[in-house]
Each structure stands twice: as structure tokens, then as C-alpha cells.
Amino acid sequence: MSTIADKLARAELVDMVPYQSARRLYASGSDSSSATSNKIWLNANEASGPGIYTIESSCINRYPDFQPDNLINAYSEYAGLSPANILATRGADEGIELIIRTFCKAYQDSILICPPTYGMYAISAENHGADIMRVPLVDNQLDVESIRSQVGNVKVVFLCSPGNPTGNVLTTDSIRTVLDMFGDSAIVVVDEAYIEFSPETSTASWLKDYPQLVILRTLSKAFALAGLRCGFTLANADIITMLSKVIAPYPISAPVADIASKALAKLALEQVSIRVQETVILRRQLFDWLKDQDWCAKVFNSDANFILFRAVDTETKNFIFDCLRQQGILIRDQSAQQQLADCLRISIGSERELSLLKQTIINAVKET
Ligand SMILES: *Cc1c(COP(=O)(O)O)cnc(C)c1O
């Protein structure tokens, strides 16, 4: 029986054998220091160490495992999925790129995005030579009937929930409807980069029902590890296997795997949950404050760790942005995006950072 990955992937990938790295052929296991000590490794042109730079268990004179067990097992536990459903990547961004490279034939196939949305879908598509169909959000939700008219025209659909830069979750009903309408004609990606801020809306438990579903996750947001470059693609095993043919041979460095596994341990997860709770409180306060400001025309509902708002006009938008920048406070101008004229996005920083932001704006407005 042919899988959805076989059916939809670039034909040349189906029988392709991925690069057989030394570490793919002979995995050293999760504890590389003990597993390597009873073997003589002369098959990968490595220095025989011990390396000077060691981060706890990882000897970085050795190539890391293709998908380090300790990391995959930790995320498997966290996400409630089998290790076979998980691919660790260099951030969720690499997941986006892999999905497009795996399922879109360059200069032939197309992706579908729902702007305003995360910019990397279009950038990765363009880099690869995939065409981009755009079905704009309506009231920050999917325009399900307009999406339906693209069934058969696209290979990959990118949905973002909670959405960036809009901030709100998509209704689970609309995501389900999109999955149903595409059936086995397209991969449907749900980008859950901010899911820790709205965990009850995750689609991770739907993987057993939808072979076309792919979910993107990251440690860059709620886990506070953007500098680490670690993300996860969640999907059925046949899709993970296909993506594994396209990904680099050693995508996750040993120190990254070490730190990321620690970040997924029980005690560290409690820290994440505390961080999320604090963020939600600060977000509420910023939301209420923005609503009260004369220069603010609209505040978008947020289920994530940022708030999008619209200034009353372009001049005001620039004024707010510039007065903050002059004080060294950088927020994101989203006004170039479709539907987001005069909109700015503020990340929920610390209480101190946000009160400085408010005070800076108050002072600047007072002076005019
Ligand atoms: C930040 C972000 C990503 C990328 O995350 P990395 O893991 O840092 O690459 C992906 N999707 C969305 C919606 C994001 O906001």
C-alpha cells in the first residue's frame, strides 16, 4: 500500500537512499561517552579525543547521532507521541523548509498560505521555486470556502495557530474542515510555535486520524531557547521517514541535544509553565492598557506571547515606533503585511520591560 508520503513526495525521493553517515549506520546511543568507550571509531575521520570542549555527557570530537535518543525520548514524553512521530530540526524554520523541499517539485508545485501570517513559509517556498497561493484570513480566522477552491492546486497548506503576527488561535473546527477537504491531496501543516500559551488547542492528538497532518513545534518561544536552534516536526512515521531523507546528516549538535533534553525534564517544564502563566498575566495587563489609549484603534486578541495592535493612523504608528526606538525599545512593525496597515507587534517581555515601554509612550505622548 502506498503511503501519503509516497503519493505526494517528489517522485525522485521515493526510492532515494539518504546519505549513510557513519553515525546513522552505527548509532552511539544516547550516552555517547560510555557507548563510544568500548569501540574503536575509525570510520568517520574524527579525532580520537577526548575533546577539550565537553558539555557534560557530550564529547564533541564525535559526530552526534542523527536524531539523539535522549532528545527524541524527552520530546516524545512531553508531546505524548511515539519517537517515530518526531523529527528534531534546527528550529521550526528548518521544518518549514524540509516540508517544502520534500513535497513541492520546484517550479511546478504550490503551497497555500493564509496571510497575514508567518513570513518564512513564503520565503522558503520562493527559495525552493514553489509557487504561493494566498487565501487571506477573514477576521483573523480561516476563510474555509475560499481555501476549498484551492483543493487540487496545492501540495502543502500552512496554517498557523496561534497565528503570528495576529496572535489568536484558529478554531479547531476550521482546521479539521481544512484537513478533511484536502484529504490525501496535500500536506496540511499546523504551525504550533506558540502552542504552550494555548495548549488545549493542540492538534497533536489528531495525528492518528489524519495521515496528511504535520505539526511544527519549537523551543524558541515558551521554552526561552531561541539561541539554541531546536524545533520539532510531528507527523506520521512515513512522513518523518521522507523528511529524514532531505534533512542534513547531523542536524542537531551534541550540546544542543544536551541542553534541549534538560529543558524538557520535569523540573524545567515546571519553569516553562510558570513562565507561561506570568506571560498571560502581563499580556492581559498590556491588552487592557492598550485598549485605553487614544492613539490605539484596535487591540488584537492574543493566545500567544505577543500583542498586535493598530494605531489610529500611519503618522501615529510611526510616532509610537520611533519614540520607543529612540529609548532603545524595539518592537515589530507589521504594517507592510496584508490587512495590517498601521499595526505594531509587542512581545511580552518582563514586567520591567513592559512598564518602561508604557512609560516611554506616556512621556512621548505628553510632550506633543
Ligand atoms: C518563531 C516562529 C517559528 C520559528 O521558530 P524557530 O524554531 O526559532 O525556527 C516558526 N513559526 C512561527 C509561527 C514562529 O513564530
mmCIF file of C-alpha atoms in Angstrom, residues 21-348:
data_model
loop_
_atom_site.group_PDB
_atom_site.id
_atom_site.type_symbol
_atom_site.label_atom_id
_atom_site.label_comp_id
_atom_site.label_asym_id
_atom_site.label_seq_id
_atom_site.Cartn_x
_atom_site.Cartn_y
_atom_site.Cartn_z
ATOM 1 C CA SER A 21 26.553 8.834 7.601
ATOM 2 C CA ALA A 22 28.817 6.959 9.942
ATOM 3 C CA ARG A 23 26.547 7.789 12.825
ATOM 4 C CA ARG A 24 23.389 6.739 11.006
ATOM 5 C CA LEU A 25 24.913 3.372 10.275
ATOM 6 C CA TYR A 26 26.191 2.901 13.845
ATOM 7 C CA ALA A 27 24.330 5.000 16.364
ATOM 8 C CA SER A 28 26.287 5.544 19.513
ATOM 9 C CA GLY A 29 23.181 5.584 21.685
ATOM 10 C CA SER A 30 22.028 8.367 23.966
ATOM 11 C CA ASP A 31 25.013 8.176 26.296
ATOM 12 C CA SER A 32 27.755 8.616 23.732
ATOM 13 C CA SER A 33 30.602 8.711 26.250
ATOM 14 C CA SER A 34 30.030 5.175 27.525
ATOM 15 C CA ALA A 35 28.950 3.690 24.192
ATOM 16 C CA THR A 36 31.991 5.006 22.388
ATOM 17 C CA SER A 37 34.457 3.894 25.038
ATOM 18 C CA ASN A 38 34.217 0.196 24.174
ATOM 19 C CA LYS A 39 34.625 0.657 20.421
ATOM 20 C CA ILE A 40 37.433 1.962 18.266
ATOM 21 C CA TRP A 41 35.851 4.514 15.971
ATOM 22 C CA LEU A 42 37.897 4.833 12.804
ATOM 23 C CA ASN A 43 35.081 5.183 10.305
ATOM 24 C CA ALA A 44 34.363 8.898 10.203
ATOM 25 C CA ASN A 45 37.722 10.687 10.134
ATOM 26 C CA GLU A 46 37.139 12.037 13.641
ATOM 27 C CA ALA A 47 39.873 12.980 16.083
ATOM 28 C CA SER A 48 40.012 10.293 18.727
ATOM 29 C CA GLY A 49 39.737 12.820 21.597
ATOM 30 C CA PRO A 50 38.955 13.191 24.406
ATOM 31 C CA GLY A 51 37.982 16.658 23.163
ATOM 32 C CA ILE A 52 38.843 19.707 25.181
ATOM 33 C CA TYR A 53 35.346 21.113 24.885
ATOM 34 C CA THR A 54 32.873 18.879 26.617
ATOM 35 C CA ILE A 55 29.396 19.782 27.695
ATOM 36 C CA GLU A 56 28.511 17.261 30.350
ATOM 37 C CA SER A 57 27.902 13.921 28.635
ATOM 38 C CA SER A 58 28.697 15.067 25.111
ATOM 39 C CA CYS A 59 32.143 14.586 23.670
ATOM 40 C CA ILE A 60 32.091 16.898 20.720
ATOM 41 C CA ASN A 61 35.045 15.308 18.978
ATOM 42 C CA ARG A 62 32.402 12.787 17.792
ATOM 43 C CA TYR A 63 29.608 13.427 15.337
ATOM 44 C CA PRO A 64 26.267 13.447 17.119
ATOM 45 C CA ASP A 65 23.592 10.849 16.447
ATOM 46 C CA PHE A 66 21.334 11.701 13.527
ATOM 47 C CA GLN A 67 18.425 12.086 15.969
ATOM 48 C CA PRO A 68 19.783 11.928 19.538
ATOM 49 C CA ASP A 69 17.787 9.415 21.606
ATOM 50 C CA ASN A 70 17.824 11.465 24.788
ATOM 51 C CA LEU A 71 16.293 14.424 22.969
ATOM 52 C CA ILE A 72 13.691 12.487 20.960
ATOM 53 C CA ASN A 73 12.638 10.488 24.013
ATOM 54 C CA ALA A 74 12.280 13.646 26.079
ATOM 55 C CA TYR A 75 10.123 15.327 23.442
ATOM 56 C CA SER A 76 8.135 12.129 22.937
ATOM 57 C CA GLU A 77 7.270 12.152 26.632
ATOM 58 C CA TYR A 78 6.425 15.862 26.527
ATOM 59 C CA ALA A 79 4.241 15.682 23.398
ATOM 60 C CA GLY A 80 2.613 12.346 24.223
ATOM 61 C CA LEU A 81 3.683 10.851 20.889
ATOM 62 C CA SER A 82 5.869 7.955 19.808
ATOM 63 C CA PRO A 83 9.515 8.742 18.897
ATOM 64 C CA ALA A 84 8.632 7.587 15.362
ATOM 65 C CA ASN A 85 6.356 10.616 15.050
ATOM 66 C CA ILE A 86 9.102 13.151 15.858
ATOM 67 C CA LEU A 87 11.885 14.784 13.874
ATOM 68 C CA ALA A 88 14.202 17.214 15.679
ATOM 69 C CA THR A 89 15.265 20.147 13.496
ATOM 70 C CA ARG A 90 17.308 23.341 13.665
ATOM 71 C CA GLY A 91 14.334 25.357 14.788
ATOM 72 C CA ALA A 92 10.829 25.094 13.364
ATOM 73 C CA ASP A 93 12.173 27.098 10.422
ATOM 74 C CA GLU A 94 14.099 24.105 9.227
ATOM 75 C CA GLY A 95 10.885 22.069 9.480
ATOM 76 C CA ILE A 96 9.158 24.538 7.138
ATOM 77 C CA GLU A 97 11.974 24.296 4.620
ATOM 78 C CA LEU A 98 12.107 20.489 4.788
ATOM 79 C CA ILE A 99 8.374 20.137 4.204
ATOM 80 C CA ILE A 100 8.517 22.344 1.115
ATOM 81 C CA ARG A 101 11.622 20.653 -0.272
ATOM 82 C CA THR A 102 10.117 17.216 0.346
ATOM 83 C CA PHE A 103 6.639 17.750 -1.056
ATOM 84 C CA CYS A 104 6.912 20.527 -3.655
ATOM 85 C CA LYS A 105 8.513 19.910 -7.006
ATOM 86 C CA ALA A 106 10.451 23.067 -7.817
ATOM 87 C CA TYR A 107 8.912 25.319 -10.482
ATOM 88 C CA GLN A 108 5.800 23.176 -10.574
ATOM 89 C CA ASP A 109 4.073 22.713 -7.218
ATOM 90 C CA SER A 110 2.500 25.292 -4.906
ATOM 91 C CA ILE A 111 1.934 25.971 -1.234
ATOM 92 C CA LEU A 112 -1.088 27.722 0.270
ATOM 93 C CA ILE A 113 -0.742 30.341 2.999
ATOM 94 C CA CYS A 114 -3.331 32.488 4.788
ATOM 95 C CA PRO A 115 -1.946 35.995 5.249
ATOM 96 C CA PRO A 116 -1.284 37.859 7.399
ATOM 97 C CA THR A 117 0.947 35.029 8.569
ATOM 98 C CA TYR A 118 4.477 33.960 9.428
ATOM 99 C CA GLY A 119 6.940 35.087 6.762
ATOM 100 C CA MET A 120 9.118 32.012 6.447
ATOM 101 C CA TYR A 121 6.524 29.932 4.571
ATOM 102 C CA ALA A 122 6.727 32.262 1.571
ATOM 103 C CA ILE A 123 10.497 32.748 1.861
ATOM 104 C CA SER A 124 11.213 29.020 1.955
ATOM 105 C CA ALA A 125 8.795 28.447 -0.939
ATOM 106 C CA GLU A 126 10.462 31.114 -3.038
ATOM 107 C CA ASN A 127 13.916 29.771 -2.240
ATOM 108 C CA HIS A 128 12.844 26.391 -3.456
ATOM 109 C CA GLY A 129 10.938 27.591 -6.512
ATOM 110 C CA ALA A 130 7.490 26.648 -5.193
ATOM 111 C CA ASP A 131 4.557 28.870 -6.127
ATOM 112 C CA ILE A 132 2.490 30.556 -3.404
ATOM 113 C CA MET A 133 -1.322 30.701 -3.317
ATOM 114 C CA ARG A 134 -2.714 33.209 -0.848
ATOM 115 C CA VAL A 135 -6.123 32.923 0.806
ATOM 116 C CA PRO A 136 -6.278 35.803 3.308
ATOM 117 C CA LEU A 137 -7.693 35.370 6.797
ATOM 118 C CA VAL A 138 -11.125 36.904 7.405
ATOM 119 C CA ASP A 139 -11.496 38.379 10.900
ATOM 120 C CA ASN A 140 -8.262 36.542 11.797
ATOM 121 C CA GLN A 141 -9.832 33.166 11.009
ATOM 122 C CA LEU A 142 -9.586 30.822 8.027
ATOM 123 C CA ASP A 143 -11.732 31.592 5.000
ATOM 124 C CA VAL A 144 -12.679 27.942 4.673
ATOM 125 C CA GLU A 145 -14.725 28.210 1.472
ATOM 126 C CA SER A 146 -12.008 30.135 -0.392
ATOM 127 C CA ILE A 147 -9.459 27.574 0.788
ATOM 128 C CA ARG A 148 -11.731 24.844 -0.616
ATOM 129 C CA SER A 149 -11.414 26.354 -4.081
ATOM 130 C CA GLN A 150 -7.639 25.604 -3.960
ATOM 131 C CA VAL A 151 -8.058 21.858 -3.366
ATOM 132 C CA GLY A 152 -6.096 20.125 -6.119
ATOM 133 C CA ASN A 153 -3.962 23.216 -6.794
ATOM 134 C CA VAL A 154 -1.526 22.952 -3.876
ATOM 135 C CA LYS A 155 0.728 20.332 -2.266
ATOM 136 C CA VAL A 156 1.264 21.948 1.138
ATOM 137 C CA VAL A 157 -1.075 24.127 3.241
ATOM 138 C CA PHE A 158 0.389 26.203 6.083
ATOM 139 C CA LEU A 159 -1.929 27.092 8.973
ATOM 140 C CA CYS A 160 -0.555 28.968 11.967
ATOM 141 C CA SER A 161 -2.308 28.623 15.341
ATOM 142 C CA PRO A 162 -1.828 30.651 17.477
ATOM 143 C CA GLY A 163 -1.124 32.885 14.494
ATOM 144 C CA ASN A 164 1.902 35.091 14.083
ATOM 145 C CA PRO A 165 1.561 38.098 13.924
ATOM 146 C CA THR A 166 -2.207 38.064 14.599
ATOM 147 C CA GLY A 167 -1.890 36.187 17.919
ATOM 148 C CA ASN A 168 -5.191 34.310 18.089
ATOM 149 C CA VAL A 169 -5.845 30.579 17.702
ATOM 150 C CA LEU A 170 -7.720 29.251 14.684
ATOM 151 C CA THR A 171 -10.903 27.379 15.587
ATOM 152 C CA THR A 172 -10.272 23.641 15.814
ATOM 153 C CA ASP A 173 -13.407 23.122 13.681
ATOM 154 C CA SER A 174 -11.910 25.128 10.813
ATOM 155 C CA ILE A 175 -8.598 23.239 10.994
ATOM 156 C CA ARG A 176 -10.474 19.948 10.921
ATOM 157 C CA THR A 177 -12.536 21.107 7.931
ATOM 158 C CA VAL A 178 -9.362 22.010 6.032
ATOM 159 C CA LEU A 179 -7.817 18.612 6.825
ATOM 160 C CA ASP A 180 -10.975 16.886 5.581
ATOM 161 C CA MET A 181 -11.244 18.898 2.371
ATOM 162 C CA PHE A 182 -7.664 18.235 1.256
ATOM 163 C CA GLY A 183 -7.733 14.530 2.141
ATOM 164 C CA ASP A 184 -4.665 12.893 0.605
ATOM 165 C CA SER A 185 -4.098 15.641 -1.977
ATOM 166 C CA ALA A 186 -1.957 17.901 0.233
ATOM 167 C CA ILE A 187 0.086 18.031 3.409
ATOM 168 C CA VAL A 188 -1.654 20.262 5.965
ATOM 169 C CA VAL A 189 0.857 21.877 8.334
ATOM 170 C CA VAL A 190 -0.298 23.343 11.636
ATOM 171 C CA ASP A 191 2.433 25.626 12.972
ATOM 172 C CA GLU A 192 2.174 25.371 16.763
ATOM 173 C CA ALA A 193 5.210 27.528 17.613
ATOM 174 C CA TYR A 194 3.162 29.235 20.375
ATOM 175 C CA ILE A 195 1.077 26.254 21.481
ATOM 176 C CA GLU A 196 2.388 26.330 25.082
ATOM 177 C CA PHE A 197 0.371 29.519 25.511
ATOM 178 C CA SER A 198 -2.793 27.734 24.404
ATOM 179 C CA PRO A 199 -2.083 24.029 24.959
ATOM 180 C CA GLU A 200 -5.707 22.862 24.923
ATOM 181 C CA THR A 201 -5.945 23.734 21.201
ATOM 182 C CA SER A 202 -3.105 21.489 20.018
ATOM 183 C CA THR A 203 -3.817 19.154 17.116
ATOM 184 C CA ALA A 204 -1.115 16.670 18.195
ATOM 185 C CA SER A 205 -3.706 14.063 19.237
ATOM 186 C CA TRP A 206 -5.197 14.150 15.712
ATOM 187 C CA LEU A 207 -2.172 12.563 14.039
ATOM 188 C CA LYS A 208 -3.662 9.080 14.307
ATOM 189 C CA ASP A 209 -6.728 10.234 12.340
ATOM 190 C CA TYR A 210 -5.016 12.402 9.712
ATOM 191 C CA PRO A 211 -2.057 10.981 7.739
ATOM 192 C CA GLN A 212 -1.696 14.348 5.948
ATOM 193 C CA LEU A 213 -1.251 16.351 9.179
ATOM 194 C CA VAL A 214 2.170 17.787 10.078
ATOM 195 C CA ILE A 215 2.719 19.879 13.225
ATOM 196 C CA LEU A 216 5.588 22.295 13.838
ATOM 197 C CA ARG A 217 6.917 22.962 17.331
ATOM 198 C CA THR A 218 9.874 24.881 18.724
ATOM 199 C CA LEU A 219 11.880 25.512 21.880
ATOM 200 C CA SER A 220 12.370 29.132 20.769
ATOM 201 C CA LYS A 221 9.283 30.675 22.367
ATOM 202 C CA ALA A 222 7.795 29.365 25.646
ATOM 203 C CA PHE A 223 10.987 27.415 26.363
ATOM 204 C CA ALA A 224 13.110 30.567 26.007
ATOM 205 C CA LEU A 225 15.757 28.819 23.908
ATOM 206 C CA ALA A 226 15.717 30.625 20.570
ATOM 207 C CA GLY A 227 19.504 30.780 20.530
ATOM 208 C CA LEU A 228 19.697 27.035 20.785
ATOM 209 C CA ARG A 229 18.020 26.447 17.378
ATOM 210 C CA CYS A 230 15.908 23.460 18.241
ATOM 211 C CA GLY A 231 12.465 22.622 16.890
ATOM 212 C CA PHE A 232 10.373 19.541 16.196
ATOM 213 C CA THR A 233 8.265 18.317 13.324
ATOM 214 C CA LEU A 234 5.480 15.962 14.385
ATOM 215 C CA ALA A 235 3.832 13.678 11.826
ATOM 216 C CA ASN A 236 3.027 10.096 10.988
ATOM 217 C CA ALA A 237 6.047 7.844 10.634
ATOM 218 C CA ASP A 238 6.019 7.653 6.822
ATOM 219 C CA ILE A 239 6.234 11.433 6.565
ATOM 220 C CA ILE A 240 9.007 11.598 9.190
ATOM 221 C CA THR A 241 10.935 8.979 7.191
ATOM 222 C CA MET A 242 10.535 11.005 3.987
ATOM 223 C CA LEU A 243 11.632 14.268 5.674
ATOM 224 C CA SER A 244 14.648 12.392 7.079
ATOM 225 C CA LYS A 245 15.873 11.878 3.527
ATOM 226 C CA VAL A 246 16.066 15.624 2.967
ATOM 227 C CA ILE A 247 17.416 16.895 6.307
ATOM 228 C CA ALA A 248 21.152 17.393 6.884
ATOM 229 C CA PRO A 249 23.040 14.324 8.191
ATOM 230 C CA TYR A 250 23.799 15.766 11.652
ATOM 231 C CA PRO A 251 21.113 18.391 12.188
ATOM 232 C CA ILE A 252 21.283 18.548 15.982
ATOM 233 C CA SER A 253 24.647 19.273 17.564
ATOM 234 C CA ALA A 254 25.510 17.360 20.743
ATOM 235 C CA PRO A 255 25.483 20.440 23.027
ATOM 236 C CA VAL A 256 22.083 21.417 21.609
ATOM 237 C CA ALA A 257 20.720 17.916 22.277
ATOM 238 C CA ASP A 258 22.117 18.056 25.828
ATOM 239 C CA ILE A 259 20.652 21.423 26.684
ATOM 240 C CA ALA A 260 17.339 20.732 24.955
ATOM 241 C CA SER A 261 16.907 17.412 26.793
ATOM 242 C CA LYS A 262 17.472 19.208 30.082
ATOM 243 C CA ALA A 263 14.914 21.831 29.083
ATOM 244 C CA LEU A 264 12.372 19.037 28.623
ATOM 245 C CA ALA A 265 12.975 17.409 32.010
ATOM 246 C CA LYS A 266 10.161 17.585 34.565
ATOM 247 C CA LEU A 267 11.605 20.367 36.719
ATOM 248 C CA ALA A 268 12.389 22.559 33.718
ATOM 249 C CA LEU A 269 8.865 22.021 32.354
ATOM 250 C CA GLU A 270 7.519 23.473 35.589
ATOM 251 C CA GLN A 271 9.592 26.582 34.873
ATOM 252 C CA VAL A 272 8.045 26.788 31.397
ATOM 253 C CA SER A 273 4.579 26.569 32.879
ATOM 254 C CA ILE A 274 5.381 29.346 35.386
ATOM 255 C CA ARG A 275 6.777 31.483 32.552
ATOM 256 C CA VAL A 276 3.593 30.928 30.531
ATOM 257 C CA GLN A 277 1.383 31.918 33.478
ATOM 258 C CA GLU A 278 3.391 35.093 34.080
ATOM 259 C CA THR A 279 3.256 35.947 30.385
ATOM 260 C CA VAL A 280 -0.522 35.555 30.310
ATOM 261 C CA ILE A 281 -0.910 37.951 33.265
ATOM 262 C CA LEU A 282 1.384 40.561 31.695
ATOM 263 C CA ARG A 283 -0.351 40.135 28.347
ATOM 264 C CA ARG A 284 -3.728 40.825 29.951
ATOM 265 C CA GLN A 285 -2.348 43.990 31.591
ATOM 266 C CA LEU A 286 -0.816 45.249 28.348
ATOM 267 C CA PHE A 287 -4.015 44.428 26.458
ATOM 268 C CA ASP A 288 -6.128 46.445 28.907
ATOM 269 C CA TRP A 289 -3.674 49.338 28.854
ATOM 270 C CA LEU A 290 -3.541 49.483 25.039
ATOM 271 C CA LYS A 291 -7.352 49.437 24.870
ATOM 272 C CA ASP A 292 -7.452 52.604 26.978
ATOM 273 C CA GLN A 293 -5.053 54.594 24.798
ATOM 274 C CA ASP A 294 -6.441 57.282 22.489
ATOM 275 C CA TRP A 295 -3.783 56.550 19.861
ATOM 276 C CA CYS A 296 -4.733 52.878 19.704
ATOM 277 C CA ALA A 297 -7.558 51.979 17.294
ATOM 278 C CA LYS A 298 -7.680 48.233 17.864
ATOM 279 C CA VAL A 299 -6.046 45.571 20.023
ATOM 280 C CA PHE A 300 -5.974 42.045 18.597
ATOM 281 C CA ASN A 301 -6.886 39.156 20.902
ATOM 282 C CA SER A 302 -3.808 37.118 21.718
ATOM 283 C CA ASP A 303 -3.344 33.484 22.684
ATOM 284 C CA ALA A 304 0.441 33.824 22.383
ATOM 285 C CA ASN A 305 3.350 35.768 23.934
ATOM 286 C CA PHE A 306 2.851 38.989 21.983
ATOM 287 C CA ILE A 307 0.146 41.529 21.224
ATOM 288 C CA LEU A 308 -0.679 43.127 17.886
ATOM 289 C CA PHE A 309 -2.395 46.499 17.850
ATOM 290 C CA ARG A 310 -3.420 49.089 15.283
ATOM 291 C CA ALA A 311 -2.601 52.775 15.714
ATOM 292 C CA VAL A 312 -5.207 55.366 14.732
ATOM 293 C CA ASP A 313 -3.203 56.359 11.636
ATOM 294 C CA THR A 314 0.169 55.904 9.959
ATOM 295 C CA GLU A 315 1.685 59.007 11.478
ATOM 296 C CA THR A 316 0.794 57.791 14.969
ATOM 297 C CA LYS A 317 2.093 54.303 14.242
ATOM 298 C CA ASN A 318 5.452 55.768 13.206
ATOM 299 C CA PHE A 319 5.460 58.079 16.215
ATOM 300 C CA ILE A 320 4.966 55.204 18.679
ATOM 301 C CA PHE A 321 7.533 53.033 16.940
ATOM 302 C CA ASP A 322 10.128 55.819 16.787
ATOM 303 C CA CYS A 323 9.690 57.103 20.342
ATOM 304 C CA LEU A 324 10.310 53.573 21.603
ATOM 305 C CA ARG A 325 13.266 53.042 19.312
ATOM 306 C CA GLN A 326 14.871 56.259 20.490
ATOM 307 C CA GLN A 327 14.819 54.817 24.016
ATOM 308 C CA GLY A 328 16.278 51.533 22.801
ATOM 309 C CA ILE A 329 12.977 49.651 22.948
ATOM 310 C CA LEU A 330 12.413 47.675 19.765
ATOM 311 C CA ILE A 331 9.023 46.381 18.733
ATOM 312 C CA ARG A 332 7.986 44.954 15.381
ATOM 313 C CA ASP A 333 6.364 46.963 12.620
ATOM 314 C CA GLN A 334 3.840 44.679 10.893
ATOM 315 C CA SER A 335 2.231 47.363 8.755
ATOM 316 C CA ALA A 336 3.615 46.026 5.469
ATOM 317 C CA GLN A 337 1.520 42.870 5.827
ATOM 318 C CA GLN A 338 -1.801 42.434 4.078
ATOM 319 C CA GLN A 339 -4.666 43.725 6.298
ATOM 320 C CA LEU A 340 -2.235 45.077 8.889
ATOM 321 C CA ALA A 341 -1.890 48.741 7.917
ATOM 322 C CA ASP A 342 -0.689 50.798 10.918
ATOM 323 C CA CYS A 343 -0.157 47.681 13.045
ATOM 324 C CA LEU A 344 2.680 47.096 15.526
ATOM 325 C CA ARG A 345 3.511 43.960 17.494
ATOM 326 C CA ILE A 346 4.838 43.920 21.043
ATOM 327 C CA SER A 347 6.403 40.805 22.545
ATOM 328 C CA ILE A 348 5.515 40.154 26.184
#
